[in-house]
Short mmCIF file of C-alpha atoms in Angstrom, two decimals:
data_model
loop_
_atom_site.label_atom_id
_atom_site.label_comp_id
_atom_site.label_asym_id
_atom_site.label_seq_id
_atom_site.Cartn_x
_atom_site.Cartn_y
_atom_site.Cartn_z
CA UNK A 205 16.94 -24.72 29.25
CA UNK A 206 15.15 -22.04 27.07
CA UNK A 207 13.68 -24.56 25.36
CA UNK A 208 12.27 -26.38 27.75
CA UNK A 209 10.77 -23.02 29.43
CA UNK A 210 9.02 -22.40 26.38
CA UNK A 211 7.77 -25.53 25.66
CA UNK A 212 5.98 -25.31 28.97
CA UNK A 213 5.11 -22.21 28.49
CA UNK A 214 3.08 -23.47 25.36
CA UNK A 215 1.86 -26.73 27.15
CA UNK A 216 0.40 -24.27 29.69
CA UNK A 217 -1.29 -21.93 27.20
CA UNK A 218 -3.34 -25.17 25.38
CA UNK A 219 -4.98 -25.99 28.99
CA UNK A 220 -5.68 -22.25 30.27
CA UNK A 221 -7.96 -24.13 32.67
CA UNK A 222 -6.02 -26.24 34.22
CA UNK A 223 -3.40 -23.39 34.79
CA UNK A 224 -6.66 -21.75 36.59
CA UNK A 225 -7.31 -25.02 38.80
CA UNK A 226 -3.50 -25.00 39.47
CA UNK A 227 -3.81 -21.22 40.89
CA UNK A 228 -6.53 -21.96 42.53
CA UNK A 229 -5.30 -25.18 44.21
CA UNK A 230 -1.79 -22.82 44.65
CA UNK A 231 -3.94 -19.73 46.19
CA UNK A 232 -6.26 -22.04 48.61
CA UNK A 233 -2.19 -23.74 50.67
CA UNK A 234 -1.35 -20.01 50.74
CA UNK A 235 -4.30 -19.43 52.88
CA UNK A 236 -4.21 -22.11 54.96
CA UNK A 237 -0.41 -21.55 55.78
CA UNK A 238 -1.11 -17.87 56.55
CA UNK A 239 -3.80 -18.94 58.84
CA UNK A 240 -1.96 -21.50 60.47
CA UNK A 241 1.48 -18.96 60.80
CA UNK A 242 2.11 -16.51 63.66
CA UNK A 243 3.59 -13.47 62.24
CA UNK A 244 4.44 -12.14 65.49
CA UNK A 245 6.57 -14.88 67.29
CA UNK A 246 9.70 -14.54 69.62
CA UNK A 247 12.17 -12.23 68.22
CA UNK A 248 9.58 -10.96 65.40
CA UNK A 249 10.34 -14.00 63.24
CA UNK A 250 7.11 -15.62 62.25
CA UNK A 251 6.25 -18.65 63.65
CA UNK A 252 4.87 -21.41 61.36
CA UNK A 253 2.06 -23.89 62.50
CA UNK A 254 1.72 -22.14 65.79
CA UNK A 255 -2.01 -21.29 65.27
CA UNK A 256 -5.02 -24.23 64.23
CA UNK A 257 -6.94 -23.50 61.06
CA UNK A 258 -10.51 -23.67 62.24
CA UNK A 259 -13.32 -25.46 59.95
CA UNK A 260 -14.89 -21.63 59.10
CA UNK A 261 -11.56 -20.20 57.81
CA UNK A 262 -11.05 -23.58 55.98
CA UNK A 263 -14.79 -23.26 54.44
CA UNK A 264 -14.28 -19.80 53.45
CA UNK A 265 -10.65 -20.46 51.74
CA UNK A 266 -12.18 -23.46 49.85
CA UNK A 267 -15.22 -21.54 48.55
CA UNK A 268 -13.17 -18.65 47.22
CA UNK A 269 -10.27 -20.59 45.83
CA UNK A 270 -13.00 -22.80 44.65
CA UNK A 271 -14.52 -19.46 42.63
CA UNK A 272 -10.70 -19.34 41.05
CA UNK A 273 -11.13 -21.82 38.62
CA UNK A 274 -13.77 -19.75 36.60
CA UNK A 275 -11.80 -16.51 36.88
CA UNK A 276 -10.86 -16.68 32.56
CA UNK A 277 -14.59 -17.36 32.00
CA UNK A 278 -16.48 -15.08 34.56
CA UNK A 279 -14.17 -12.52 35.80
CA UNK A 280 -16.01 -9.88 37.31
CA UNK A 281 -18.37 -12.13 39.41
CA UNK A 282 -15.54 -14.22 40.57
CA UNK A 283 -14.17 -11.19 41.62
CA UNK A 284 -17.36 -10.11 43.39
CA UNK A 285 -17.96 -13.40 45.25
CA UNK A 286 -14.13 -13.57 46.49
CA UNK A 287 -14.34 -10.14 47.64
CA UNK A 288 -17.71 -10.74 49.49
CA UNK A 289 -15.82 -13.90 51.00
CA UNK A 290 -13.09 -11.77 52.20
CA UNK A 291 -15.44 -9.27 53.53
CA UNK A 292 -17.58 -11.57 55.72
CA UNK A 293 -14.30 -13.59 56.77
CA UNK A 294 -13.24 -9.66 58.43
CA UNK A 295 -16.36 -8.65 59.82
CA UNK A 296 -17.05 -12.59 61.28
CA UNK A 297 -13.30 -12.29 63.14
CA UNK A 298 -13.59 -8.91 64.34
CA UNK A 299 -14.82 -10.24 68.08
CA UNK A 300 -12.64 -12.38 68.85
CA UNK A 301 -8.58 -11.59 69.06
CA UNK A 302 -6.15 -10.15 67.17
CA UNK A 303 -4.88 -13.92 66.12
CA UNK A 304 -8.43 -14.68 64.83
CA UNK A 305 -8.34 -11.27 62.59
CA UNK A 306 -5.04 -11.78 61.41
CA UNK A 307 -6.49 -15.48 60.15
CA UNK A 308 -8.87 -14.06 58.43
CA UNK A 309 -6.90 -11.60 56.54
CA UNK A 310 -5.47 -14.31 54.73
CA UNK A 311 -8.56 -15.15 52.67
CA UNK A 312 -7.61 -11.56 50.93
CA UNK A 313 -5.58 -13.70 48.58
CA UNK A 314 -8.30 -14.58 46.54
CA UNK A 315 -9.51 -11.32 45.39
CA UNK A 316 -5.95 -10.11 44.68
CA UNK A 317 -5.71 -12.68 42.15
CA UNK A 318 -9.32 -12.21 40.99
CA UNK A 319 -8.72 -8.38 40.90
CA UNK A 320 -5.84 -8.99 38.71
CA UNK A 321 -7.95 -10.94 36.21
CA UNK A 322 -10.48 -7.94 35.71
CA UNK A 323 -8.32 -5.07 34.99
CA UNK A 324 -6.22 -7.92 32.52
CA UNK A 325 -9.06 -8.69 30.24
CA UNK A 326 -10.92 -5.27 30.82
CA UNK A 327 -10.90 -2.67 29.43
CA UNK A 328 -9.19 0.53 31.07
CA UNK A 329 -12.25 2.17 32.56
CA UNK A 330 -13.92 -0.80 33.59
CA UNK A 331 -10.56 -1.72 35.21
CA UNK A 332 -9.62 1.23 37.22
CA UNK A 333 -12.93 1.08 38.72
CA UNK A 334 -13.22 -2.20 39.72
CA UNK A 335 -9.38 -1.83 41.23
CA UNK A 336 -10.42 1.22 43.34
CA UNK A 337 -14.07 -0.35 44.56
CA UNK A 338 -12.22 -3.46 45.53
CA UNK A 339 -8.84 -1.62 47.43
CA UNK A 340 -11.16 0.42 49.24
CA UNK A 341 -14.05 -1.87 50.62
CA UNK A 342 -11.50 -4.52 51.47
CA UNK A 343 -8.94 -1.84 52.95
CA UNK A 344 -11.75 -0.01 55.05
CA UNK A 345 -13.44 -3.20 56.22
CA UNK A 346 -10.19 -4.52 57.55
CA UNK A 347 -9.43 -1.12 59.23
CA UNK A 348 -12.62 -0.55 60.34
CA UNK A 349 -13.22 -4.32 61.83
CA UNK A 350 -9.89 -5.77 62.09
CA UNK A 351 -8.86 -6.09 66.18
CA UNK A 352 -5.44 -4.30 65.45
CA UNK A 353 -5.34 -0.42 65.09
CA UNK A 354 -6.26 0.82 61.72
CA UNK A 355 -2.35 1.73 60.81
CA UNK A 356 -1.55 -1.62 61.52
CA UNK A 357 1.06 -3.58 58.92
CA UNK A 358 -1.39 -5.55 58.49
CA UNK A 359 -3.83 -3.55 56.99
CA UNK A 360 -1.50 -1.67 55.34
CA UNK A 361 -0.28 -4.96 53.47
CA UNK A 362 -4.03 -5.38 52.23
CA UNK A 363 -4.32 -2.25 50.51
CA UNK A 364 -0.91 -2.65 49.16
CA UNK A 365 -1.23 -5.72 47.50
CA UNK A 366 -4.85 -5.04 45.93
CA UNK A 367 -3.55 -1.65 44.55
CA UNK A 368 -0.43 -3.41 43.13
CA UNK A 369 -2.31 -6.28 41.84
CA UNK A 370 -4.67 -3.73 40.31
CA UNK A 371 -1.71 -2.02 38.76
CA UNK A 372 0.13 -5.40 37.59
CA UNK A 373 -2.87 -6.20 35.86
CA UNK A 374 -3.18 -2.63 33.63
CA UNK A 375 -0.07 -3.12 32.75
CA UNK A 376 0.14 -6.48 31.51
CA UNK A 377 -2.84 -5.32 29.78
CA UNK A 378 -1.11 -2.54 27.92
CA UNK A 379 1.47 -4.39 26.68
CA UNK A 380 -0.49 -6.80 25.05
CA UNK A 381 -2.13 -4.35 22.94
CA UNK A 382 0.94 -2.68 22.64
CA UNK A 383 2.57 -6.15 21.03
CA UNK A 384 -1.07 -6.39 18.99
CA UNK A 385 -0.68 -3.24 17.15
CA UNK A 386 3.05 -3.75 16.28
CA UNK A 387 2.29 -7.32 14.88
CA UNK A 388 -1.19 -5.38 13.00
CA UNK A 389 1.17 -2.53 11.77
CA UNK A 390 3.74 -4.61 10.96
CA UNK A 391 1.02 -6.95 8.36
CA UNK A 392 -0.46 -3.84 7.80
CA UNK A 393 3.06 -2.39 5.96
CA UNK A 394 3.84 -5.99 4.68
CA UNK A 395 0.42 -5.76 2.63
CA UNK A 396 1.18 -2.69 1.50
CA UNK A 397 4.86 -3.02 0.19
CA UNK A 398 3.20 -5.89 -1.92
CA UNK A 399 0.60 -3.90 -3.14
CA UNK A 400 3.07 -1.05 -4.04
CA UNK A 401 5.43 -3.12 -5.60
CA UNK A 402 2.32 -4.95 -7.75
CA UNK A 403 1.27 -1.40 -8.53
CA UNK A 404 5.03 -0.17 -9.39
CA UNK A 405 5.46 -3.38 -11.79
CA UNK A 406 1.82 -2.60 -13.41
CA UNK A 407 3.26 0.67 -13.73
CA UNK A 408 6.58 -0.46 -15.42
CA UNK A 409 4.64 -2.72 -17.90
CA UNK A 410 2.31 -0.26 -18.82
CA UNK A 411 5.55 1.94 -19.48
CA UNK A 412 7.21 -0.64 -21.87
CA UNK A 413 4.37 -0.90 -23.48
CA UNK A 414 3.55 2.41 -24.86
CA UNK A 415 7.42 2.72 -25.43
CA UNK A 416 7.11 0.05 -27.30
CA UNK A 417 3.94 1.11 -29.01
CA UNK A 418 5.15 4.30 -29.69
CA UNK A 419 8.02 2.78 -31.28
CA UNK A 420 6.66 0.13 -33.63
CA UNK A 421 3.58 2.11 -34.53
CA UNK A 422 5.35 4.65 -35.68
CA UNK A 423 8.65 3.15 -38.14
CA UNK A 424 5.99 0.34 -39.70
CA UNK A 425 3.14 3.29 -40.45
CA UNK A 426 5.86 4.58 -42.27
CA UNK A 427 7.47 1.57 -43.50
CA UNK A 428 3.73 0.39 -44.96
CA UNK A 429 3.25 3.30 -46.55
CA UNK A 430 6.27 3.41 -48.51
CA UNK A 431 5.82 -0.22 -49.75
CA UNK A 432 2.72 0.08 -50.71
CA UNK A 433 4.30 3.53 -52.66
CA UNK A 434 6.96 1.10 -54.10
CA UNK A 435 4.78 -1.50 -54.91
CA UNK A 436 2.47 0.98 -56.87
CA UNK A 437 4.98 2.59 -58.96
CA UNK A 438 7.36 0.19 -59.41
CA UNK A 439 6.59 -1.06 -63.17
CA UNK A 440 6.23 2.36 -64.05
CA UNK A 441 8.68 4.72 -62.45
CA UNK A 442 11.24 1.96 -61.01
CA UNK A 443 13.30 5.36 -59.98
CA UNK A 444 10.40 6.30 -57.60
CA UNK A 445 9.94 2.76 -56.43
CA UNK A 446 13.70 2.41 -55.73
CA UNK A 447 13.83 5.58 -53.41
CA UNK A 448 10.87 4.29 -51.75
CA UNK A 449 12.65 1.23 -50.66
CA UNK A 450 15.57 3.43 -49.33
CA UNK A 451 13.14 4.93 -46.70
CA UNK A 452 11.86 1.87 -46.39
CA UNK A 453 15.67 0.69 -45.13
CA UNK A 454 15.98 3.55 -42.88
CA UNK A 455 12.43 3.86 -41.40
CA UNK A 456 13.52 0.05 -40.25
CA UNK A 457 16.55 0.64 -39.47
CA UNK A 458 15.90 3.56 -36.61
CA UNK A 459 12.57 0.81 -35.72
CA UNK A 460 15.31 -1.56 -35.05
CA UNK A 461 17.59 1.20 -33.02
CA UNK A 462 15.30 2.29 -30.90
CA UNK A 463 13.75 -1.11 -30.22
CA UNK A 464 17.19 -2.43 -28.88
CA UNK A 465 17.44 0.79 -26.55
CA UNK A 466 13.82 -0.10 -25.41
CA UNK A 467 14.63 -3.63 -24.73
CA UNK A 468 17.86 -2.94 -23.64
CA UNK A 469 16.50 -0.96 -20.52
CA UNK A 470 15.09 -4.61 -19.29
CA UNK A 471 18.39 -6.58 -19.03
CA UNK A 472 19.43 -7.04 -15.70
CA UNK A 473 22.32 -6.22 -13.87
CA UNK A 474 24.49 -9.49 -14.58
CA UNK A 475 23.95 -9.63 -18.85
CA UNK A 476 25.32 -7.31 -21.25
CA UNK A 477 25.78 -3.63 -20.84
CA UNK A 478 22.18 -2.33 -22.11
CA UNK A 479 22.42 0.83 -24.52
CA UNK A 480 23.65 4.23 -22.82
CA UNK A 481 22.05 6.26 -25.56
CA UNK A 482 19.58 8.80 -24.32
CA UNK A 483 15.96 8.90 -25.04
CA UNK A 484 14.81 11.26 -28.10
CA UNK A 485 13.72 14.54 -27.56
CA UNK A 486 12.74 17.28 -29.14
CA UNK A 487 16.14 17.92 -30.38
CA UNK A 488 15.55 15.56 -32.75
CA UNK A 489 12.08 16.48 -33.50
CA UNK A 490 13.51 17.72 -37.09
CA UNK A 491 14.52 14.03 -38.03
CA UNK A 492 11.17 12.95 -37.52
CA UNK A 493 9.51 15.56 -39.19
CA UNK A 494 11.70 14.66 -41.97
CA UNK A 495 11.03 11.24 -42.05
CA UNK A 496 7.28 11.92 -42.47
CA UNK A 497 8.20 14.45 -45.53
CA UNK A 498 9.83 11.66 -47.39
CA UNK A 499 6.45 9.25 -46.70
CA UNK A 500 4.42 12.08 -48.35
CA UNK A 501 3.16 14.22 -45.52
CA UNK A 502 3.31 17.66 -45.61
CA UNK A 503 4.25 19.09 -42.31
CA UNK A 504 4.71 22.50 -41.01
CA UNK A 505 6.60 23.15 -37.57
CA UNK A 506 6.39 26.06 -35.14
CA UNK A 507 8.36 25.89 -32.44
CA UNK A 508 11.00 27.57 -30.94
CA UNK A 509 14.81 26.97 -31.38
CA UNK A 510 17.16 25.73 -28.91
CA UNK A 511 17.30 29.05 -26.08
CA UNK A 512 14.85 31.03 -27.56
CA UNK A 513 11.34 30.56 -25.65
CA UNK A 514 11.50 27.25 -23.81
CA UNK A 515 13.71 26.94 -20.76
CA UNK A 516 15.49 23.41 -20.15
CA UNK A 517 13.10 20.39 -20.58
CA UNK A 518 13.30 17.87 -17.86
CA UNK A 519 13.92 14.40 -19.20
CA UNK A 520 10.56 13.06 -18.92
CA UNK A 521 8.61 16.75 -20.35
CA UNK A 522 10.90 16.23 -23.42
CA UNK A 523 10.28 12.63 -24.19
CA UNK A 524 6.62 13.06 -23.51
CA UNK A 525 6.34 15.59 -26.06
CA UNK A 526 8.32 14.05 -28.85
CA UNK A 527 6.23 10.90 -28.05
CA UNK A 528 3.10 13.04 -28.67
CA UNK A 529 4.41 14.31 -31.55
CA UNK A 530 5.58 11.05 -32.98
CA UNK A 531 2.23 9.12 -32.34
CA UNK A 532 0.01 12.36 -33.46
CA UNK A 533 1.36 12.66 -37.19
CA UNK A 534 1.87 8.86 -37.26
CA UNK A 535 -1.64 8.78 -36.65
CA UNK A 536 -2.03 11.60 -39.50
CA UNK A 537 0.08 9.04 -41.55
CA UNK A 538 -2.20 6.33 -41.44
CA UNK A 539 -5.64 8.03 -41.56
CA UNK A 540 -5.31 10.99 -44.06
CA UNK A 541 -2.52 9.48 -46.19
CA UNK A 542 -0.22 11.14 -48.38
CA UNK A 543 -1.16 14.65 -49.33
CA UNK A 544 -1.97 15.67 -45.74
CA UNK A 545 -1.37 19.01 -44.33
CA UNK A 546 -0.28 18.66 -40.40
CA UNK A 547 0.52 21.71 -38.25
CA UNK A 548 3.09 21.41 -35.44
CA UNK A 549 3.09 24.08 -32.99
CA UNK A 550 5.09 23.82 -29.95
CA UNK A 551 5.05 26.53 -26.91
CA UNK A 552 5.59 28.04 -23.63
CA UNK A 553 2.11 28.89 -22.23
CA UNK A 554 2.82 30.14 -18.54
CA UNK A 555 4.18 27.01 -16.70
CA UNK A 556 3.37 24.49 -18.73
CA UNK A 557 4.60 23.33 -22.49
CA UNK A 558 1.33 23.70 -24.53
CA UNK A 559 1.11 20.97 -27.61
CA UNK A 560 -0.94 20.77 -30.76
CA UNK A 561 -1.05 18.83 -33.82
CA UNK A 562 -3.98 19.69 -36.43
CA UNK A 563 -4.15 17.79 -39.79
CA UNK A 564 -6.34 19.02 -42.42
CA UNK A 565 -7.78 15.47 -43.29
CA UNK A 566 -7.49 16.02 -46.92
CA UNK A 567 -4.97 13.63 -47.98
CA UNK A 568 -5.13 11.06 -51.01
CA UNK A 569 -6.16 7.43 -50.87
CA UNK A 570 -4.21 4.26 -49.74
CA UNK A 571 -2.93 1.55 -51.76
CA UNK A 572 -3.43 -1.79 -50.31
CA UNK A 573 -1.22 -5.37 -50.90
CA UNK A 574 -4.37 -6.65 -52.90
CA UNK A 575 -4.88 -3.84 -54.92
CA UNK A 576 -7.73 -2.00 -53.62
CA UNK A 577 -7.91 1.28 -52.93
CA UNK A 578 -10.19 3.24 -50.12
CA UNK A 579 -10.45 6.58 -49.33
CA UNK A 580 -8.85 7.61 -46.07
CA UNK A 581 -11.65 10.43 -45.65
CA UNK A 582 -13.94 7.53 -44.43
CA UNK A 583 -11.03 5.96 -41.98
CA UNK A 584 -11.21 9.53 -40.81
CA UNK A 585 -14.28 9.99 -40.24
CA UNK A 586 -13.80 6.66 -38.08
CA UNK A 587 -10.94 8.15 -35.99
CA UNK A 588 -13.02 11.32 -35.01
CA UNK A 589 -16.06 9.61 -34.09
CA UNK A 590 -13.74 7.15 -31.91
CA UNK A 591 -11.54 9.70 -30.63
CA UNK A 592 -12.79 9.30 -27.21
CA UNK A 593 -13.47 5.86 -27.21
CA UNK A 594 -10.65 3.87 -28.75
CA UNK A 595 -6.89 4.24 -28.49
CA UNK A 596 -5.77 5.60 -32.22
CA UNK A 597 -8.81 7.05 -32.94
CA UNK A 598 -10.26 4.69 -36.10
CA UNK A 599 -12.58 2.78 -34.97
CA UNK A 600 -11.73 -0.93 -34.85
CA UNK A 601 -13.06 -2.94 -38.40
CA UNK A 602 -14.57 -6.39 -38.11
CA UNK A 603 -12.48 -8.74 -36.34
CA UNK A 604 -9.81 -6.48 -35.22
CA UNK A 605 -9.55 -4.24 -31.91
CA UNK A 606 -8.68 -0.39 -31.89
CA UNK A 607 -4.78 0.61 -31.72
CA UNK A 608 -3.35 2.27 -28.29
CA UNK A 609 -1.99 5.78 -29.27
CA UNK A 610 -4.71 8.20 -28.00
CA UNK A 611 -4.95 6.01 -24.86
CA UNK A 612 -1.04 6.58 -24.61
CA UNK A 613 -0.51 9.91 -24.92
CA UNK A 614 -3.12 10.60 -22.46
CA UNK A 615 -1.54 7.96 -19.55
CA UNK A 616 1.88 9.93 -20.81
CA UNK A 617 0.54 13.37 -20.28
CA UNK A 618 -1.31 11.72 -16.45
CA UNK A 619 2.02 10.67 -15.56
CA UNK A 620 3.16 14.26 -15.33
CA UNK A 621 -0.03 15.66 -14.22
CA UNK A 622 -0.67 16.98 -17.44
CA UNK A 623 -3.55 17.09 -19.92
CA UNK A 624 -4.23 15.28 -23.28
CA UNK A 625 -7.66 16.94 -25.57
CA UNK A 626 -8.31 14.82 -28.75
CA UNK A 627 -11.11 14.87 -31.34
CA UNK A 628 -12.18 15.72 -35.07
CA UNK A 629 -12.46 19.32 -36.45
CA UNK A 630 -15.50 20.85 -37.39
CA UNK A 631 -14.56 21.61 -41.06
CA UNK A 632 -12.31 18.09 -41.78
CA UNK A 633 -9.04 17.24 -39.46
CA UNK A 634 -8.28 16.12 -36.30
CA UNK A 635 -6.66 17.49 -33.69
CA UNK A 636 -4.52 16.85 -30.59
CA UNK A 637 -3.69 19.30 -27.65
CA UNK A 638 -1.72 18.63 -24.95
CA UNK A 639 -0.43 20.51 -22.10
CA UNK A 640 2.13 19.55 -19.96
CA UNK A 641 3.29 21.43 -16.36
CA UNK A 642 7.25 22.61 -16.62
CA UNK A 643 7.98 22.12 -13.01
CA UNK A 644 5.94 19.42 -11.92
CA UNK A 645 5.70 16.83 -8.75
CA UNK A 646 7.36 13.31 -8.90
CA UNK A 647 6.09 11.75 -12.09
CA UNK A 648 3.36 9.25 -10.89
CA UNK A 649 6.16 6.49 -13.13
CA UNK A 650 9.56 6.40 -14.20
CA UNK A 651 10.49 7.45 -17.22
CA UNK A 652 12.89 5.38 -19.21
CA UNK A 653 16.72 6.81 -19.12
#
């Protein structure tokens, strides 16, 4: 039965007029049984076909249910020409007896339907006007003409039905644009929890990659370096070239490490258990600085020990810093070479953790796989220049595109509201600053466990 109600429903809303020449054809046998029906018969039960329709009241009922059919598509002067109807059926009838006046108050059907139409598709203003020009000129002309006494039920019923159809009308109104702006808010928040969750996995890629960045860039700087050390020196100090290789093991061995805790963060629920090993921090920030000792690098640290100046890093302010750390004398590493003087220095400046790395720039020259050499003092003068422009600093040679560690550390240090200064020294170096807040809002990304 549901079913079959709504599949009329929707049969009815595909031929809107049709429904219209159906109300109309429905409104017009109203009117002709009122007129034709003695309300007032023995016993005060109405009476019906006790009174003839004469050919005026027909006329009139025909011409306004006639108007009707165009209430969708004109409403306002359907409702106009109804009401005028209605008003010259009154006045016409007021003459003759109280039977004639009562068969002309039928005719009021019309603009009660029209009246309904107006403050439906209007809007509220327009509505409310209408409703109260229409109750009162049809309520006061059947008052003021009608052969009863102005109190009578009659005219009474008149302005009770206009004023409810008026009010039947608003509402009906209302709730459609209440249901309109649930459906809109509803899209509205469907749109935007796809947007958030394209920005969120953006967000997460972006992550992984500088993790992974951080990570790689890092152990295989090293790792090159020392090979190239081992391959130099290895016909004539096979001693040297053999520790070489030993950092060489473990500079790939802690790549490896960390690169199955990265990775391991991106298993889902339902494969193995990924690593439980927390990120590094600057608790370890000795073992790195070590590591770049044994590649050649001569690196001083000022910070303060564990209790002494810094209160408790959150998770995210102490990966962020050893990351900056990490990618800053990496970057040292690879454009000043061996023989480079970096300074460390690590601090508490108000309520934020202040950050800077300066390198000297005066470290040796590289050796390459085919045997060349080239001064790093020109790849330095590269980085400097590019130090705003290009992700490591050194600007990208022919055929290759610029690395993605200055571009990290600065979306690392945005993440937590922070701030990330690069750029060359005026007398030879480069330099990194970066400060980031202690207590600071929701990181604008997660930060891997």
């Amino acid at each position: 039965m549901p079913a079959t109600l709504c599949e009329i429903r929707e049969r009815l809303r595909a031929h809107p007029y049709a429904v219209d020449a159906l109300i109309a054809a429905g409104s017009l046998c109203c009117i002709l049984l009122g007129a034709a029906t003695e309300p007032h018969g023995p016993g005060g039960q109405p009476r019906f076909a006790e009174r003839d329709v004469t050919a005026t009241t027909a006329l009139l009922a025909l011409l306004s249910c006639g108007m009707l059919t165009l209430r969708r598509r004109a409403p306002m002067p359907v409702l106009l020409v109804t009401s005028l109807v209605s008003v010259i059926a009154l006045v016409a009838g007021s003459p003759g007896p109280a039977a004639s006046s009562d068969r002309q108050a039928s005719l009021v059907v019309a603009p009660v339907i029209a009246l309904y139409t107006v403050t439906n598709t209007t809007d509220r203003r327009t509505g409310w006007r209408a409703g109260a020009l229409t109750v009162g000129v049809l309520t006061a002309t059947a008052m003021a003409f009608g052969a009863r006494p102005w109190y009578a039920q009659e005219n009474l019923g008149i302005l009770a039905w206009t004023a409810l159809a008026a009010a039947v009308g608003e509402a009906v109104r209302n709730r459609r644009a209440f249901v309109h702006a649930i459906k809109e808010r509803a899209e509205r928040a469907e749109r935007t929890r796809e947007e958030e969750a394209r920005r969120r996995v953006a967000e997460e890629r972006m992550r992984i990659a500088r993790e992974l960045h951080d990570v790689v860039a890092h152990h295989i700087a090293l790792v090159n370096v020392q090979a190239g050390v081992a391959s130099h020196v290895m016909d004539q100090r096979p001693d040297q070239a053999k520790q070489a290789l030993a950092h060489v093991r473990d500079a790939s061995r802690h790549a490896l490490a960390e690169l199955q805790t990265t990775v391991g963060l991106l298993r889902q629920s339902g494969e193995s258990t990924a690593p439980t090993e927390p990120a590094p921090g600057l608790e370890v920030l000795d073992e790195l600085v070590e590591g770049f000792r044994h590649a050649g690098l001569s690196v001083t640290v000022a910070a303060p020990g564990p209790g002494q100046e810094l209160p408790a890093l959150s998770s995210a302010v102490d990966l962020t810093a050893y990351r900056v750390v990490q990618e800053a004398l990496t970057n040292v590493q690879k454009h000043a070479g061996r023989g480079a003087h970096a300074e460390v220095c690590i601090r508490r400046d108000g309520g934020a953790l202040d950050i800077r790395v300066v390198d000297d720039g005066a470290g040796t020259t590289h050796v390459f796989d085919d045997g060349d050499e080239r001064s790093n003092r020109n790849d330095r003068g590269d980085r400097g220049e590019a130090g705003a422009g290009t992700a490591d600093g050194l600007g990208p040679r022919e055929g290759e595109s610029g690395g993605h560690g200055l571009v990290g550390m600065r979306e690392r240090a945005a993440a937590l509201h922070g701030v990330c200064e690069t750029g060359p020294l005026p007398g030879g170096g480069f330099r990194v600053h970066v400060r980031l807040p202690l207590e600071t809002t929701a990181p604008r990304e997660e930060t891997p466990a």
